[in-house]
Amino acid sequence: MGNLIEKGKEWAQKIPEFSSQTYVIVAYVISALVTIAALFLVYEAVTTDALFFGANWNMFKSPLGNFCWIIGFFWAMLWWGKFTHWSATPIIEKRDRYTDQVLERKENMDITEQMFAKMLMPIIGHFVIEPIMYGAIIYYPIQCIIAIVGGIFPYVLSIIVLAICGAFWVFGPKAKFRYRSLALVAAGLLFAGAFGWGAYAIISSDNQIETFVEDNIQPADSEAASYTSEEPIVEEPVSEDNEEEQIGGDDNEGLLGSLAEGTTIYVGEMAGFPIEFTITKEDGSIKAVYKNVKYSTTMQLIGESLPAAGGNISFMGKDPQHNSWTFELKGNAEEITGTAMGDNKELPVTLHKK
């Protein structure tokens, strides 16, 4: 044993030491290396979900919840009789059919009521409800701690890692003890390797999760494609008669065709209420603003004219109460008639140019 100690001392004497100036330079280089690895780890820890973990608030789907229920069971046995209300007396009441006043109140002697109140309920209370209650008293404080720790763990880890980097920068160049060169290089390589490995492990775990998702979760479109027939799709030729209907309606037809480009204001009535209807047609789109003159309520409406509508326009929107309304309008640029449908109502509309 003594020989081993002596050989160790001789080996230690052979370890080279940096000069003071060289040691300071090496200390800063090692500190920079550790800092680079640390920043890499901090970035991966904070920007990914690998180190975040949350609580399982469903006690009945957690292995820890089952364990807490077992503890709660023995807790309930220890506190047997703490809750005496599990046993009850079934009551039957006789009431007046007109005044609903209680005329007679007595114990219900029905055998099923007696068994439920005095036998089944105590069993359920003592052996099911109380163990769950005591288990929850243990389980949910633990989950609260897990939720807090899981949310801040990456940030706490980042603070610790950055503190280690700061220690290298502050204390590394100022070390005065023997074998400081060996300690500096060994500690630097150790922490730089640990930080780099930690960052690599986080990246690898993310890649494994992505690979698992890609391999096991089939996209909806690919699943639908697997059921698609492989028969070629034959496009039917479009005849000249219905070519216009396939492409779209004629913008020169009906109300749509008679409206001039720009904004036109109409006034009129809807079920006797005075209204103002402002229609704007521009760049192939059409919209309108409905206003109830009496109550000053307004609606923003979007219009469309289907090919089969013959130039008639359907305006759709929602009132301030979020009821959907549809205005089916026809006519020309001077006189417009139609129907407003919404809020389970169907109201006539008449408009003329202002």
PDB file of N, CA and C in Angstrom, residues 42-79:
ATOM      1  N   VAL A  42     -28.655  25.111 -23.087  1.00  0.00           N
ATOM      2  CA  VAL A  42     -29.719  26.008 -22.627  1.00  0.00           C
ATOM      3  C   VAL A  42     -30.725  26.258 -23.744  1.00  0.00           C
ATOM      4  N   TYR A  43     -30.226  26.474 -24.951  1.00  0.00           N
ATOM      5  CA  TYR A  43     -31.127  26.713 -26.086  1.00  0.00           C
ATOM      6  C   TYR A  43     -32.042  25.514 -26.324  1.00  0.00           C
ATOM      7  N   GLU A  44     -31.471  24.322 -26.332  1.00  0.00           N
ATOM      8  CA  GLU A  44     -32.280  23.127 -26.571  1.00  0.00           C
ATOM      9  C   GLU A  44     -33.252  22.876 -25.422  1.00  0.00           C
ATOM     10  N   ALA A  45     -32.825  23.164 -24.198  1.00  0.00           N
ATOM     11  CA  ALA A  45     -33.689  22.906 -23.040  1.00  0.00           C
ATOM     12  C   ALA A  45     -34.894  23.826 -23.011  1.00  0.00           C
ATOM     13  N   VAL A  46     -34.705  25.073 -23.418  1.00  0.00           N
ATOM     14  CA  VAL A  46     -35.779  26.062 -23.306  1.00  0.00           C
ATOM     15  C   VAL A  46     -36.698  26.048 -24.519  1.00  0.00           C
ATOM     16  N   THR A  47     -36.155  25.780 -25.698  1.00  0.00           N
ATOM     17  CA  THR A  47     -36.953  25.896 -26.928  1.00  0.00           C
ATOM     18  C   THR A  47     -37.649  24.607 -27.331  1.00  0.00           C
ATOM     19  N   THR A  48     -37.380  23.504 -26.668  1.00  0.00           N
ATOM     20  CA  THR A  48     -38.070  22.252 -26.980  1.00  0.00           C
ATOM     21  C   THR A  48     -38.887  21.802 -25.775  1.00  0.00           C
ATOM     22  N   ASP A  49     -39.742  20.828 -26.008  1.00  0.00           N
ATOM     23  CA  ASP A  49     -40.612  20.322 -24.945  1.00  0.00           C
ATOM     24  C   ASP A  49     -40.046  19.094 -24.246  1.00  0.00           C
ATOM     25  N   ALA A  50     -38.806  18.735 -24.562  1.00  0.00           N
ATOM     26  CA  ALA A  50     -38.269  17.478 -24.045  1.00  0.00           C
ATOM     27  C   ALA A  50     -38.144  17.478 -22.524  1.00  0.00           C
ATOM     28  N   LEU A  51     -37.798  18.620 -21.928  1.00  0.00           N
ATOM     29  CA  LEU A  51     -37.567  18.672 -20.484  1.00  0.00           C
ATOM     30  C   LEU A  51     -38.765  19.197 -19.710  1.00  0.00           C
ATOM     31  N   PHE A  52     -39.810  19.624 -20.411  1.00  0.00           N
ATOM     32  CA  PHE A  52     -41.019  20.050 -19.722  1.00  0.00           C
ATOM     33  C   PHE A  52     -41.879  18.820 -19.425  1.00  0.00           C
ATOM     34  N   PHE A  53     -42.436  18.763 -18.260  1.00  0.00           N
ATOM     35  CA  PHE A  53     -43.358  17.676 -17.930  1.00  0.00           C
ATOM     36  C   PHE A  53     -44.466  18.241 -17.054  1.00  0.00           C
ATOM     37  N   GLY A  54     -45.622  17.628 -17.149  1.00  0.00           N
ATOM     38  CA  GLY A  54     -46.786  18.142 -16.447  1.00  0.00           C
ATOM     39  C   GLY A  54     -47.395  17.112 -15.522  1.00  0.00           C
ATOM     40  N   ALA A  55     -48.392  17.556 -14.799  1.00  0.00           N
ATOM     41  CA  ALA A  55     -49.069  16.698 -13.835  1.00  0.00           C
ATOM     42  C   ALA A  55     -50.181  15.913 -14.518  1.00  0.00           C
ATOM     43  N   ASN A  56     -50.505  14.783 -13.940  1.00  0.00           N
ATOM     44  CA  ASN A  56     -51.651  13.982 -14.373  1.00  0.00           C
ATOM     45  C   ASN A  56     -52.778  14.226 -13.379  1.00  0.00           C
ATOM     46  N   TRP A  57     -53.733  15.053 -13.783  1.00  0.00           N
ATOM     47  CA  TRP A  57     -54.782  15.442 -12.848  1.00  0.00           C
ATOM     48  C   TRP A  57     -55.880  14.397 -12.723  1.00  0.00           C
ATOM     49  N   ASN A  58     -55.835  13.366 -13.539  1.00  0.00           N
ATOM     50  CA  ASN A  58     -56.826  12.290 -13.434  1.00  0.00           C
ATOM     51  C   ASN A  58     -56.270  11.213 -12.510  1.00  0.00           C
ATOM     52  N   MET A  59     -56.699  11.229 -11.298  1.00  0.00           N
ATOM     53  CA  MET A  59     -56.184  10.296 -10.292  1.00  0.00           C
ATOM     54  C   MET A  59     -56.470   8.850 -10.653  1.00  0.00           C
ATOM     55  N   PHE A  60     -57.574   8.616 -11.352  1.00  0.00           N
ATOM     56  CA  PHE A  60     -57.997   7.248 -11.633  1.00  0.00           C
ATOM     57  C   PHE A  60     -57.262   6.638 -12.818  1.00  0.00           C
ATOM     58  N   LYS A  61     -56.465   7.433 -13.536  1.00  0.00           N
ATOM     59  CA  LYS A  61     -55.675   6.917 -14.648  1.00  0.00           C
ATOM     60  C   LYS A  61     -54.182   7.048 -14.387  1.00  0.00           C
ATOM     61  N   SER A  62     -53.819   7.134 -13.131  1.00  0.00           N
ATOM     62  CA  SER A  62     -52.416   7.303 -12.773  1.00  0.00           C
ATOM     63  C   SER A  62     -51.975   6.162 -11.862  1.00  0.00           C
ATOM     64  N   PRO A  63     -50.810   5.559 -12.120  1.00  0.00           N
ATOM     65  CA  PRO A  63     -50.290   4.536 -11.192  1.00  0.00           C
ATOM     66  C   PRO A  63     -50.092   5.093  -9.788  1.00  0.00           C
ATOM     67  N   LEU A  64     -49.663   6.349  -9.707  1.00  0.00           N
ATOM     68  CA  LEU A  64     -49.519   6.972  -8.394  1.00  0.00           C
ATOM     69  C   LEU A  64     -50.865   7.094  -7.699  1.00  0.00           C
ATOM     70  N   GLY A  65     -51.928   7.330  -8.482  1.00  0.00           N
ATOM     71  CA  GLY A  65     -53.261   7.405  -7.901  1.00  0.00           C
ATOM     72  C   GLY A  65     -53.682   6.090  -7.264  1.00  0.00           C
ATOM     73  N   ASN A  66     -53.337   4.978  -7.906  1.00  0.00           N
ATOM     74  CA  ASN A  66     -53.651   3.670  -7.319  1.00  0.00           C
ATOM     75  C   ASN A  66     -52.902   3.459  -6.004  1.00  0.00           C
ATOM     76  N   PHE A  67     -51.644   3.875  -5.986  1.00  0.00           N
ATOM     77  CA  PHE A  67     -50.853   3.748  -4.764  1.00  0.00           C
ATOM     78  C   PHE A  67     -51.441   4.613  -3.647  1.00  0.00           C
ATOM     79  N   CYS A  68     -51.853   5.839  -4.007  1.00  0.00           N
ATOM     80  CA  CYS A  68     -52.458   6.727  -3.005  1.00  0.00           C
ATOM     81  C   CYS A  68     -53.784   6.165  -2.506  1.00  0.00           C
ATOM     82  N   TRP A  69     -54.520   5.482  -3.385  1.00  0.00           N
ATOM     83  CA  TRP A  69     -55.785   4.875  -2.950  1.00  0.00           C
ATOM     84  C   TRP A  69     -55.516   3.781  -1.920  1.00  0.00           C
ATOM     85  N   ILE A  70     -54.448   3.014  -2.119  1.00  0.00           N
ATOM     86  CA  ILE A  70     -54.109   1.962  -1.143  1.00  0.00           C
ATOM     87  C   ILE A  70     -53.773   2.589   0.206  1.00  0.00           C
ATOM     88  N   ILE A  71     -52.974   3.667   0.174  1.00  0.00           N
ATOM     89  CA  ILE A  71     -52.668   4.360   1.429  1.00  0.00           C
ATOM     90  C   ILE A  71     -53.951   4.907   2.048  1.00  0.00           C
ATOM     91  N   GLY A  72     -54.827   5.463   1.196  1.00  0.00           N
ATOM     92  CA  GLY A  72     -56.090   5.982   1.690  1.00  0.00           C
ATOM     93  C   GLY A  72     -56.970   4.912   2.301  1.00  0.00           C
ATOM     94  N   PHE A  73     -56.876   3.692   1.778  1.00  0.00           N
ATOM     95  CA  PHE A  73     -57.667   2.590   2.328  1.00  0.00           C
ATOM     96  C   PHE A  73     -57.249   2.299   3.772  1.00  0.00           C
ATOM     97  N   PHE A  74     -55.931   2.194   3.998  1.00  0.00           N
ATOM     98  CA  PHE A  74     -55.462   1.932   5.362  1.00  0.00           C
ATOM     99  C   PHE A  74     -55.716   3.143   6.263  1.00  0.00           C
ATOM    100  N   TRP A  75     -55.648   4.327   5.680  1.00  0.00           N
ATOM    101  CA  TRP A  75     -55.965   5.535   6.441  1.00  0.00           C
ATOM    102  C   TRP A  75     -57.422   5.495   6.891  1.00  0.00           C
ATOM    103  N   ALA A  76     -58.307   5.078   5.987  1.00  0.00           N
ATOM    104  CA  ALA A  76     -59.728   4.985   6.338  1.00  0.00           C
ATOM    105  C   ALA A  76     -59.960   3.927   7.412  1.00  0.00           C
ATOM    106  N   MET A  77     -59.227   2.819   7.343  1.00  0.00           N
ATOM    107  CA  MET A  77     -59.370   1.789   8.374  1.00  0.00           C
ATOM    108  C   MET A  77     -58.895   2.314   9.730  1.00  0.00           C
ATOM    109  N   LEU A  78     -57.819   3.122   9.684  1.00  0.00           N
ATOM    110  CA  LEU A  78     -57.295   3.678  10.925  1.00  0.00           C
ATOM    111  C   LEU A  78     -58.271   4.669  11.542  1.00  0.00           C
ATOM    112  N   TRP A  79     -58.953   5.418  10.687  1.00  0.00           N
ATOM    113  CA  TRP A  79     -59.916   6.411  11.166  1.00  0.00           C
ATOM    114  C   TRP A  79     -61.348   5.892  11.049  1.00  0.00           C
TER     115      TRP A  79
END
